mmCIF file of C-alpha atoms (C1' of nucleotides) in Angstrom:
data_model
loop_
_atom_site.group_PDB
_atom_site.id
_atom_site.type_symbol
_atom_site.label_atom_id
_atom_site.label_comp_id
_atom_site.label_asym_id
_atom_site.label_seq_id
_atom_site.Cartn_x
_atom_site.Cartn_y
_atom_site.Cartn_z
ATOM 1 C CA UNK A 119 78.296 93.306 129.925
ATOM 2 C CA UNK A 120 78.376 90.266 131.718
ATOM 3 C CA UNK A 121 81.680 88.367 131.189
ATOM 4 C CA UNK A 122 80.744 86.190 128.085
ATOM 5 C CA UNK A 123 82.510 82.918 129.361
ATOM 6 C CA UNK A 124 80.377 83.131 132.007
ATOM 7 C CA UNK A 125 76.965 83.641 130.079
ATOM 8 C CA UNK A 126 78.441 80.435 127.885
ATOM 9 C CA UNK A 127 79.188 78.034 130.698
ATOM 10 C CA UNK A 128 76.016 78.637 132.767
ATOM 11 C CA UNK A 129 73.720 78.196 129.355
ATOM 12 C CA UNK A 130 76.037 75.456 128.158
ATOM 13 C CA UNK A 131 75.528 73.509 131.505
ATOM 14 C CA UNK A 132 71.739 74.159 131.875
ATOM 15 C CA UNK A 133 71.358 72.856 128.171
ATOM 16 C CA UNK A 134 73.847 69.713 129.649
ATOM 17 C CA UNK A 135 71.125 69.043 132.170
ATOM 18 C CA UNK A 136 68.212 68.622 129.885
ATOM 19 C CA UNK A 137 66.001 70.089 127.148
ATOM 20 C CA UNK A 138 63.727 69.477 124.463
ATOM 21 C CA UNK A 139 63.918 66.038 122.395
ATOM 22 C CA UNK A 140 63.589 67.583 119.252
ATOM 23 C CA UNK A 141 63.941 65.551 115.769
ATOM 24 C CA UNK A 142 66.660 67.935 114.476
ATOM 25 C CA UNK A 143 68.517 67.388 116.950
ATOM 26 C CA UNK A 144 68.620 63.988 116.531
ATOM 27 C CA UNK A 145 70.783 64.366 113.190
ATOM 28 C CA UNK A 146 73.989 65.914 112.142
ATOM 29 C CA UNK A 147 73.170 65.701 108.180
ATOM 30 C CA UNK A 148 73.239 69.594 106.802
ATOM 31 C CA UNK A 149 70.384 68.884 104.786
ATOM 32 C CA UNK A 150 67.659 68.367 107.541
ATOM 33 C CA UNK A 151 69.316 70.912 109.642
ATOM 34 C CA UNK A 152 68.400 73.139 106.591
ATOM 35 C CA UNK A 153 65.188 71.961 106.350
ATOM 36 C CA UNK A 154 64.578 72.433 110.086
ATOM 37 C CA UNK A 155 65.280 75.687 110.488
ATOM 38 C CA UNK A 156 63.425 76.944 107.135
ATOM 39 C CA UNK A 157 60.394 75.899 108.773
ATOM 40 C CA UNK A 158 61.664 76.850 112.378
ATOM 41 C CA UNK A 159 61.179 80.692 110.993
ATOM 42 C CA UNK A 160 58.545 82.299 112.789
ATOM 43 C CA UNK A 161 57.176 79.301 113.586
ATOM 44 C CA UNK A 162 56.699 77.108 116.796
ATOM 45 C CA UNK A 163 58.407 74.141 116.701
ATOM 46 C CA UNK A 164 55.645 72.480 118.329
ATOM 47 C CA UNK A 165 53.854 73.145 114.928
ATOM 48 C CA UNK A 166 56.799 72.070 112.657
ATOM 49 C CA UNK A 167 57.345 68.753 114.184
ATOM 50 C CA UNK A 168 54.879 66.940 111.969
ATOM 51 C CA UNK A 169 55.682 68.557 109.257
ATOM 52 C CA UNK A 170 58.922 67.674 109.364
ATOM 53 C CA UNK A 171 58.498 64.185 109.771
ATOM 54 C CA UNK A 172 56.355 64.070 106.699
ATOM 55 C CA UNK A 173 58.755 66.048 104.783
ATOM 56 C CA UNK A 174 61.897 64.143 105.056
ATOM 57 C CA UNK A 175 60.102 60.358 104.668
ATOM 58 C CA UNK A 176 58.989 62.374 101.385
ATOM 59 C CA UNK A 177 62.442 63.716 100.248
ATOM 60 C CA UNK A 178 64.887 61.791 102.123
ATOM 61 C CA UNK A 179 68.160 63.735 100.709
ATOM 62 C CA UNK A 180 68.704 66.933 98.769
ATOM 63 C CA UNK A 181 68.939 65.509 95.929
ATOM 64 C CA UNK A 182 65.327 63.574 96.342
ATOM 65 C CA UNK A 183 64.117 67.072 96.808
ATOM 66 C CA UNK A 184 65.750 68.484 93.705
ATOM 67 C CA UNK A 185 64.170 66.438 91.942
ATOM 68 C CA UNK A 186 60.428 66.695 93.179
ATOM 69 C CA UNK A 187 58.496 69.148 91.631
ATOM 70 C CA UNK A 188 56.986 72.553 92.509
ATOM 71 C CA UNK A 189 54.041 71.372 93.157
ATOM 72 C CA UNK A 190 55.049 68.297 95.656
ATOM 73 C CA UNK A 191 56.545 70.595 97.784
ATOM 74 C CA UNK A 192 53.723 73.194 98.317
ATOM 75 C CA UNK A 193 51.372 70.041 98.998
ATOM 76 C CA UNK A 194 53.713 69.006 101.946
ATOM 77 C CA UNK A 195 53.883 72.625 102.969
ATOM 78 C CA UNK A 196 50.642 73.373 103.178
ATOM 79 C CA UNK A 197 48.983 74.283 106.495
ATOM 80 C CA UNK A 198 52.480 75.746 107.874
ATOM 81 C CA UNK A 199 52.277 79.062 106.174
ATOM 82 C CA UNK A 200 54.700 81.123 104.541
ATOM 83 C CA UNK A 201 54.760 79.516 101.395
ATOM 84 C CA UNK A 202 57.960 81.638 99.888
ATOM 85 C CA UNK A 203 59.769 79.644 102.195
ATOM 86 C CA UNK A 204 59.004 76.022 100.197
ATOM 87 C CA UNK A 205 59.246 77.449 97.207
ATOM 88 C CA UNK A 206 62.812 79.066 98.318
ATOM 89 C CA UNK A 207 63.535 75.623 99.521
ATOM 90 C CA UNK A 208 63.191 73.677 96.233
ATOM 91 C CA UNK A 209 64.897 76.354 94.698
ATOM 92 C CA UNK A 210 68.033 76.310 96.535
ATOM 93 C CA UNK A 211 67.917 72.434 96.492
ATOM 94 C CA UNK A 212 68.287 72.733 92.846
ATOM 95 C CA UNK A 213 71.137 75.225 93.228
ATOM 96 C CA UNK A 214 72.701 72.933 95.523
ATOM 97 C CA UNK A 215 72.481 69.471 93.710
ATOM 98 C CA UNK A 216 73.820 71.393 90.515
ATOM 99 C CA UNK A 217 76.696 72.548 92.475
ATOM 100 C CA UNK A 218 77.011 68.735 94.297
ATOM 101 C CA UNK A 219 77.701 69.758 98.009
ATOM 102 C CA UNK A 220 76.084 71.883 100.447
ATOM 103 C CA UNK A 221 77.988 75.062 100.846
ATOM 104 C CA UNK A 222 80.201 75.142 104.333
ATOM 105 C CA UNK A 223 81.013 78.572 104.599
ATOM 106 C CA UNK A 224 78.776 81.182 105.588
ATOM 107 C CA UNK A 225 78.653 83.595 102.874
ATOM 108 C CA UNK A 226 78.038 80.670 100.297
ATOM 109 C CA UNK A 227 75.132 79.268 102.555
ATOM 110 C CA UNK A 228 73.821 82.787 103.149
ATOM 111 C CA UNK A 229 73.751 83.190 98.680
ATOM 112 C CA UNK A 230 70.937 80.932 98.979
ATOM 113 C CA UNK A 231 67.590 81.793 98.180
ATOM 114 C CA UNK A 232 65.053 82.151 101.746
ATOM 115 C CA UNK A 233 68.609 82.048 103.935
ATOM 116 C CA UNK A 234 68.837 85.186 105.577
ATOM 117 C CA UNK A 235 71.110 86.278 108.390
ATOM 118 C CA UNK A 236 69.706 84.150 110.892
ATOM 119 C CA UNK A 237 69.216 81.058 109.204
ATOM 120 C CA UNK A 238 73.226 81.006 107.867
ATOM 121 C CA UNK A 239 74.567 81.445 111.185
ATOM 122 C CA UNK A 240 71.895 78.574 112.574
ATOM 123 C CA UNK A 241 73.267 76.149 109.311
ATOM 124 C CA UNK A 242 76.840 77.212 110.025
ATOM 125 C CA UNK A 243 76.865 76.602 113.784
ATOM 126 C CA UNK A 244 74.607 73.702 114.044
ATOM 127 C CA UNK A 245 75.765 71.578 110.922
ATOM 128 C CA UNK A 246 79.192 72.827 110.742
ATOM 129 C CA UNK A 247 80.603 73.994 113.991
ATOM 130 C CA UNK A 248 81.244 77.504 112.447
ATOM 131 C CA UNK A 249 81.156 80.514 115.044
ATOM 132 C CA UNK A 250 78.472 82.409 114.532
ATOM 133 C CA UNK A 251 75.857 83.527 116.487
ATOM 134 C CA UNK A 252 72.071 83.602 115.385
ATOM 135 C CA UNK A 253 69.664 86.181 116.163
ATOM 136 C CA UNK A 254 66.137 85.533 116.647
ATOM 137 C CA UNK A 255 63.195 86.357 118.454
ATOM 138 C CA UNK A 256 64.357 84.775 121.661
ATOM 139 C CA UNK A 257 67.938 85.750 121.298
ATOM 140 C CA UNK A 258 66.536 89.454 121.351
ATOM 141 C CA UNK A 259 64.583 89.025 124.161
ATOM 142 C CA UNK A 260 67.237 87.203 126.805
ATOM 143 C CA UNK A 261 69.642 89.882 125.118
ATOM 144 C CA UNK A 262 67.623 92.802 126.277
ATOM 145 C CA UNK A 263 67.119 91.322 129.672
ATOM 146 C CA UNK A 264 70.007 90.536 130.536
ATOM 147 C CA UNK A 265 71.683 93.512 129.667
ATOM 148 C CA UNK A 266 68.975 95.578 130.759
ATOM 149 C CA UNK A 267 68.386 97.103 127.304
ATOM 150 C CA UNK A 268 65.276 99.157 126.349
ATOM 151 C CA UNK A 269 66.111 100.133 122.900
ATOM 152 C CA UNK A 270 63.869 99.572 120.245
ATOM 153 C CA UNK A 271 64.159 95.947 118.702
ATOM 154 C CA UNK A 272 62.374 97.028 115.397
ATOM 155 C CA UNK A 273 65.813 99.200 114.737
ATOM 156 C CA UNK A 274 68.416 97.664 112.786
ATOM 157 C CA UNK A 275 71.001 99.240 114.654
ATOM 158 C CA UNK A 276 69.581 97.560 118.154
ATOM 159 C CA UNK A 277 69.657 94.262 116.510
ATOM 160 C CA UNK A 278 73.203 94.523 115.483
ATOM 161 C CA UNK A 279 74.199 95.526 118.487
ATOM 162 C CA UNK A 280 72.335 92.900 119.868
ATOM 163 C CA UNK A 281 73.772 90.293 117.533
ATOM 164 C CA UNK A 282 77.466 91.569 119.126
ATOM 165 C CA UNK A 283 76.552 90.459 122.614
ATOM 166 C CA UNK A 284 75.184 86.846 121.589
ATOM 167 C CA UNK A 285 78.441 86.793 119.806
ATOM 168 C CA UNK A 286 80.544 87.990 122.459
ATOM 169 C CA UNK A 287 79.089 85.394 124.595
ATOM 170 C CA UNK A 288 79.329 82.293 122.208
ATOM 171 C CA UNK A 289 81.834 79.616 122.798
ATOM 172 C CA UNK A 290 84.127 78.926 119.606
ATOM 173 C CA UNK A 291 84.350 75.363 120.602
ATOM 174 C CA UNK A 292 80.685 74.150 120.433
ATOM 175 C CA UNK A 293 78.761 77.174 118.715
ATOM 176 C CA UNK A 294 75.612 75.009 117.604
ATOM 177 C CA UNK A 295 75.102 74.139 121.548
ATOM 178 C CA UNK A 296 75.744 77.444 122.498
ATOM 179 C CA UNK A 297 72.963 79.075 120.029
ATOM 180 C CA UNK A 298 70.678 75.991 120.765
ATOM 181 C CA UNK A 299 70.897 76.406 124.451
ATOM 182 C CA UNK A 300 70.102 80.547 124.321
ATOM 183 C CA UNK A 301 67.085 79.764 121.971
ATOM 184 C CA UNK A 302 66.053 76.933 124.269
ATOM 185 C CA UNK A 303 66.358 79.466 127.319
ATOM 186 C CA UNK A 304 64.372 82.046 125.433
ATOM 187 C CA UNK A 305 61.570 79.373 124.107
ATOM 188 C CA UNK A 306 61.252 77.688 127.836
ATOM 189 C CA UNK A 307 62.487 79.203 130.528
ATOM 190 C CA UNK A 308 63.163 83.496 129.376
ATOM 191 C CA UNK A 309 59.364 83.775 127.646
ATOM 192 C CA UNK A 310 57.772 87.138 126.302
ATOM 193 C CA UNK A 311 55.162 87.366 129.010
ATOM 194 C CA UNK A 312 56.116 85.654 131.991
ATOM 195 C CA UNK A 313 59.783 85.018 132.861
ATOM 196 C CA UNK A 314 60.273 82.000 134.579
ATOM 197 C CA UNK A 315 63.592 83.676 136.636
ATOM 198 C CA UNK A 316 63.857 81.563 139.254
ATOM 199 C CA UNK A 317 64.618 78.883 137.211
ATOM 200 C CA UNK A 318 66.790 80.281 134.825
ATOM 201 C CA UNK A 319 70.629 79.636 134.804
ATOM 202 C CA UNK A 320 71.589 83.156 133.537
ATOM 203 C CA UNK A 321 69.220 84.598 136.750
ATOM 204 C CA UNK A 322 72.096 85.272 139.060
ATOM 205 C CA UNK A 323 74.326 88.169 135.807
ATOM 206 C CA UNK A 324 70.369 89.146 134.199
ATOM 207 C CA UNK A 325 70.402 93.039 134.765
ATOM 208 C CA UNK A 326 66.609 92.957 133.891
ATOM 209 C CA UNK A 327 65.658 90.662 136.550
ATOM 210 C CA UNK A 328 68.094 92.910 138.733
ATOM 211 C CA UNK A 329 66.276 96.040 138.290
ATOM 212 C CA UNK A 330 62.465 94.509 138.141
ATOM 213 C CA UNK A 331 62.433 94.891 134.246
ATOM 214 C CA UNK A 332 63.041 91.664 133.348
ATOM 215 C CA UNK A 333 58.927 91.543 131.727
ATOM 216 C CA UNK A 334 58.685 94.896 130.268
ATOM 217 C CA UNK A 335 61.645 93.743 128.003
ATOM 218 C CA UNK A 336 62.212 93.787 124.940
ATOM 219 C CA UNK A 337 60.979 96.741 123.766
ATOM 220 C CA UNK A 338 59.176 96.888 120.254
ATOM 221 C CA UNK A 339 57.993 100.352 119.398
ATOM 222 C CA UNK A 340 56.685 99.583 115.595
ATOM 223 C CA UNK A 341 52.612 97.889 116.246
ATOM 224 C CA UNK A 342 50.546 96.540 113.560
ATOM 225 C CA UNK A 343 47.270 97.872 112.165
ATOM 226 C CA UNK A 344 44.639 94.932 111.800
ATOM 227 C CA UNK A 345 42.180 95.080 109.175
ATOM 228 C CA UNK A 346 38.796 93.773 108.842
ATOM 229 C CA UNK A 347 37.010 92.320 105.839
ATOM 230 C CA UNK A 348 34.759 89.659 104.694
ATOM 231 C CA UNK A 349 34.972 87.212 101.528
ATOM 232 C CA UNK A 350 32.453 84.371 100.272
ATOM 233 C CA UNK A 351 33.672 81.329 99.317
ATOM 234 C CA UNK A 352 31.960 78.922 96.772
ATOM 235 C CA UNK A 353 31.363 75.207 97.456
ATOM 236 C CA UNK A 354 30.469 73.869 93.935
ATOM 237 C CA UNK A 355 30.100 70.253 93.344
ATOM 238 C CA UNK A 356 29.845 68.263 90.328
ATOM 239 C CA UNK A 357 29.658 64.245 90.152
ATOM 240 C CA UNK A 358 31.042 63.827 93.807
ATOM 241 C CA UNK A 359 33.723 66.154 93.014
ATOM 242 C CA UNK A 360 34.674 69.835 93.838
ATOM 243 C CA UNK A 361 35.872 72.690 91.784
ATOM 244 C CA UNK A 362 38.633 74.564 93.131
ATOM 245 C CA UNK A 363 40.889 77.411 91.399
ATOM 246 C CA UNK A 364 44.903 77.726 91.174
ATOM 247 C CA UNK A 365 46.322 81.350 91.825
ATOM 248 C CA UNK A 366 49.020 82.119 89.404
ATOM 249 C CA UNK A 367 52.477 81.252 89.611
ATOM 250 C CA UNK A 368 53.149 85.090 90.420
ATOM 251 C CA UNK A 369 50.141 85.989 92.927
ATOM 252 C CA UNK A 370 51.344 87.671 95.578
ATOM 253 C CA UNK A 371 49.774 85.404 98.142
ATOM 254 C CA UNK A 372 49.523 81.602 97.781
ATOM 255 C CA UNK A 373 50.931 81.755 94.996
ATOM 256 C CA UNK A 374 50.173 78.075 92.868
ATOM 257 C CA UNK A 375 47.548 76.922 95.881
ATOM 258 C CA UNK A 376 44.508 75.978 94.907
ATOM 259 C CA UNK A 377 41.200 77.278 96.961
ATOM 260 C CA UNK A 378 37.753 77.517 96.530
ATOM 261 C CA UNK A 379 36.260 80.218 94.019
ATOM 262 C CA UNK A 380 34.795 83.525 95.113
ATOM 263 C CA UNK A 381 31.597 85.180 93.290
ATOM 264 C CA UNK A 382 33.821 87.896 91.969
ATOM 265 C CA UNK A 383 36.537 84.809 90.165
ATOM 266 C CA UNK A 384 33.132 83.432 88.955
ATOM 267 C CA UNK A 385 30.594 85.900 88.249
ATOM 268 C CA UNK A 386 28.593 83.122 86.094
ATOM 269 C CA UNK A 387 28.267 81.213 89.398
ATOM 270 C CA UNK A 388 24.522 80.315 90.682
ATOM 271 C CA UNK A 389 24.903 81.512 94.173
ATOM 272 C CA UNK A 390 22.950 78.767 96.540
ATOM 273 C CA UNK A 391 22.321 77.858 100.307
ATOM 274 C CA UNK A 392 25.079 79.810 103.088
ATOM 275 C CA UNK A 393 26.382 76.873 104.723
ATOM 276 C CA UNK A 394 28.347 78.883 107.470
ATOM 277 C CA UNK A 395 31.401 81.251 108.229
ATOM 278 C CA UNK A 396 34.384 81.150 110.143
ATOM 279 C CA UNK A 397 36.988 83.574 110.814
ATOM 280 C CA UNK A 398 40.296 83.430 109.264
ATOM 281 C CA UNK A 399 43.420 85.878 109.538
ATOM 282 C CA UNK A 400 46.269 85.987 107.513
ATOM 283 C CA UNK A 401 48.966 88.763 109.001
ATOM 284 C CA UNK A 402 47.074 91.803 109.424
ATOM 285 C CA UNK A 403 44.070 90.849 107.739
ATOM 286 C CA UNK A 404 40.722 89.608 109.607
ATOM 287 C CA UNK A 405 38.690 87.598 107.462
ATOM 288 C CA UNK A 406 35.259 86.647 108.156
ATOM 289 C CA UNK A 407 34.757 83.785 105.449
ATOM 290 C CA UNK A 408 31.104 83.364 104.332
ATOM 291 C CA UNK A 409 30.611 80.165 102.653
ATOM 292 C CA UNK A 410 28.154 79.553 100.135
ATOM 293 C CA UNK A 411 26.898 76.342 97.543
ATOM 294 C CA UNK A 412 26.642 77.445 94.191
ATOM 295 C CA UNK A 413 26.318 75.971 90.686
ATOM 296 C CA UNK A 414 28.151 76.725 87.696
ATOM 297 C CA UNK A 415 28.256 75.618 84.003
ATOM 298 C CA UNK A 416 31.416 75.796 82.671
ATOM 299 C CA UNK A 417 34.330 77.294 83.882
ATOM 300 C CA UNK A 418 38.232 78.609 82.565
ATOM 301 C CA UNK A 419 41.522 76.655 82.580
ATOM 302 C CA UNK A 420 42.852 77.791 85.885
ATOM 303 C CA UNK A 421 39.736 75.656 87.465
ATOM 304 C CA UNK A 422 39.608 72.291 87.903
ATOM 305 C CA UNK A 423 37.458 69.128 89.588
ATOM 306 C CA UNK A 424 38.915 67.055 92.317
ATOM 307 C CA UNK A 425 37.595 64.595 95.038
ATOM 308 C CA UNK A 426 38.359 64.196 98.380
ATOM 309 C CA UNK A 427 41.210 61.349 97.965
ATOM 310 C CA UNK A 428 43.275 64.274 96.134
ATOM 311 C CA UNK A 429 43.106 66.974 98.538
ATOM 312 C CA UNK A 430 46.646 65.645 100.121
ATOM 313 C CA UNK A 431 48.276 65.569 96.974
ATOM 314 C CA UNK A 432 47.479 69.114 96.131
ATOM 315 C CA UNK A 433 48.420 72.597 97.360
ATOM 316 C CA UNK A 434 45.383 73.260 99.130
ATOM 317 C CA UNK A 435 45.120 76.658 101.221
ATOM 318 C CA UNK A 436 44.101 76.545 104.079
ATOM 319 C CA UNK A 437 41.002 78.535 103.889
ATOM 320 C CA UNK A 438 39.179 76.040 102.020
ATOM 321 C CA UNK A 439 39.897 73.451 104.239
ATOM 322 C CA UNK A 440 38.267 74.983 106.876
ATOM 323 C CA UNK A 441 35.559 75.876 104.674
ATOM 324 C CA UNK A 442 35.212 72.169 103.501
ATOM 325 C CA UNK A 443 35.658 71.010 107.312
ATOM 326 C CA UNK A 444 31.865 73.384 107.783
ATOM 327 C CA UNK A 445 30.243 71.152 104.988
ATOM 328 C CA UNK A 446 30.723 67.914 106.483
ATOM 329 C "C1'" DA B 251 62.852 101.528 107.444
ATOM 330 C "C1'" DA B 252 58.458 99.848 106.567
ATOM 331 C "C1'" DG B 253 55.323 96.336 104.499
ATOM 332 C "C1'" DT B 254 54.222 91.775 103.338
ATOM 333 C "C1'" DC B 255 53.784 86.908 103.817
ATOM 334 C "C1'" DG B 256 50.276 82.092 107.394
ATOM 335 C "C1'" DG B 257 48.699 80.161 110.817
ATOM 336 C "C1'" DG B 258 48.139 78.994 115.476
ATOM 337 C "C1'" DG B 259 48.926 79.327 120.680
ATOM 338 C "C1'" DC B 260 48.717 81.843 124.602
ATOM 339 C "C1'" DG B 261 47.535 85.034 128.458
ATOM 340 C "C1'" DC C 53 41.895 90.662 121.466
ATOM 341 C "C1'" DG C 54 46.895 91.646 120.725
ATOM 342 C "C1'" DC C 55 51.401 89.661 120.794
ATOM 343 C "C1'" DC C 56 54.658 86.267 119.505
ATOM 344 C "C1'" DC C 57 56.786 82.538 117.097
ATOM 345 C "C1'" DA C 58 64.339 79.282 116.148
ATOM 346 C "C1'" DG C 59 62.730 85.494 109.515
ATOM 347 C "C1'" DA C 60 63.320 86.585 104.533
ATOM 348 C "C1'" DC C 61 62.396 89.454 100.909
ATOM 349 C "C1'" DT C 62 60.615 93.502 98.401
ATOM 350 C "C1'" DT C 63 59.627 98.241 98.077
#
DNA sequence: AAGTCGGGGCG
DNA sequence: CGCCCAGACTT
C-alpha cells in the first residue's frame, strides 16, 4: 500500500487548490450536512442541487422539518427518486427533535433510520470532525486503482477491505476534507470510464495507472437483468381538473404518491383517444407508458380531483408528469 | 448475498 | 443500450 500520509497530503493539497462550489459545503450546521448527503445517495449532485435549495428555504432547521408533515416532504422530494429516503428523513427528524440534539457519535447517528454505513461516517467526518472514512462509489473505484485491486466490489468482504485502505489513508486532523477531497477525485478527475490520470494528484503512487489497468477497474462481477413491459395510463378530466390516485401508505413503490389511474385500478373507466407514449424506467424495469383519455363516473376514496396550481403541493410521481407534459 | 427502490447523464 | 451515481433496507 502506498504510504497513507502520502495519499492524504497529495489529495488534501489538490482539494487546497480548487474544487467544486457546492452548497453543502458552504455550511457547517449538522442538519443540512444530513440533509445533503441523504439525497447525495446514489445520486449526482448536479441533480440534488435544486433540490436542496428548495428543501432547506422549506424546512429551515430540524425542528421545522419535524414538524412538517408526511406529505410536505414527499412533495419536495419528488422527481429525485428514492422516496424511502424522505420518508426516512422525516422520520429521524422526529427522533431527533424528541431527543433535542443531533447525535455526535457515530453509532448514535448510524441508529437512525435511512443512515447506513456510509452516510454516518460522511455526518461524523464532515459535521463533526470524527475519523472515519466513507465508502462510496468513488471511494471504491480510486481504491481499486490505486492499489491495483481486481476483486469483486459486489463482495462484502472487498468492500471492507476496501473501507481499511480509505481509512488507513485518512488524516485524523481534518477527516471531512480528507473524505471530500477522495470523493471529489473520484467524481472529477478518477471517473468510471475515462480516467483523467494525467491530471490526477494521486497519478505518480496509482498502481492501476502503473500497470495500464487503471480503466478496467473496479471490477463488478454481479450485472442486472432489465425487463420490459408496457402500462396505460389514464388522463381523465372533469371541470378543468384531473383525477389522480394515491398508492397506499405501504405500497412497495411510491408509496403515498399520487399518479394517474391505469384501466386495471379503474375497470369502469371509458377508455378514449391515445394521446402518446414515452418510455420510462424505474431500476430494472423498462416501461413503455401508453397514455390514454378516458371518462369515468364515479370513482373510490383513494381518488381524487386536482388542477394544475396543486400539482407542486402534492406527491406527484413522476410518471404522470411526463404523461401530463404529452397532453399539453 | 441478492433484490429492490428512481431517475437521469453519459459514452 | 448498459453502466453509474457522495446507498439503505429487506428478504
Amino acid at each position: 500500500m502506498a504510504a497513507g500520509h502520502r495519499v492524504a497530503r497529495l489529495l488534501l493539497e489538490w482539494y487546497a487548490r480548487g474544487h467544486r462550489d457546492l452548497p453543502w459545503r458552504r455550511t457547517s450546521d449538522p442538519y443540512r450536512i444530513w440533509v445533503s448527503e441523504i439525497m447525495l445517495q446514489q445520486t449526482r449532485a448536479q441533480a440534488a442541487i435544486p433540490y436542496y435549495e428548495r428543501f432547506l428555504v422549506r424546512f429551515p432547521t430540524l425542528e421545522a422539518l419535524a414538524a412538517a408533515r408526511e406529505n410536505d416532504v414527499l412533495a419536495l422530494w419528488a422527481g429525485l427518486g428514492y422516496y424511502s429516503r424522505a420518508r426516512n428523513l422525516w422520520r429521524a427528524a422526529r427522533v431527533v427533535a424528541a431527543a433535542g440534539e443531533f447525535p455526535r457519535q457515530y453509532d448514535a447517528i448510524r441508529a437512525l433510520p435511512g443512515i447506513g454505513d456510509y452516510t454516518a461516517a460522511a455526518i461524523a467526518s464532515i459535521a463533526f470532525g470524527l475519523p472515519h472514512a466513507v465508502l462510496d462509489g468513488n471511494v471504491l473505484r480510486v481504491v481499486a486503482r490505486v492499489e491495483n485491486d481486481a476483486a469483486d466490489i459486489a463482495s462484502a468482504r472487498t468492500r471492507e477491505r476496501f473501507r481499511a485502505v480509505a481509512q488507513g489513508w485518512l488524516d485524523s486532523r481534518e477527516p471531512g476534507h480528507f473524505n471530500q477531497a477522495l470523493m471529489e477525485l473520484g467524481a472529477t478527475v478518477c471517473l468510471p470510464r475515462n480516467p483523467m490520470c494525467l491530471l490526477c494528484p494521486l497519478a505518480a503512487c496509482c498502481q492501476g495507472r502503473e500497470a495500464g489497468t487503471a480503466a478496467q477497474l473496479p471490477v463488478k462481477l454481479r450485472r442486472t437483468v432489465t425487463v420490459e413491459l408496457e402500462r396505460t395510463l389514464l388522463v381523465i378530466r372533469r371541470r378543468g381538473k384531473l383525477l389522480l390516485r394515491q398508492n397506499g401508505p405501504d405500497a412497495r413503490r411510491l408509496a403515498g404518491f399520487w399518479d394517474l389511474p391505469t384501466p386495471q385500478e379503474l375497470p369502469a373507466a371509458r377508455v378514449g383517444e391515445r394521446l402518446g407514449e414515452f418510455p420510462h424506467t424505474i431500476t430494472h424495469h423498462r416501461y413503455t407508458i401508453v397514455v390514454h383519455a378516458a371518462t369515468v363516473r364515479r370513482v373510490g376514496k383513494e381518488y381524487g380531483w386536482f388542477d394544475a396550481a396543486q400539482f407542486g403541493e402534492i406527491p406527484l410521481c413522476t410518471t404522470a408528469r411526463k404523461a401530463l407534459k404529452l397532453t399539453e
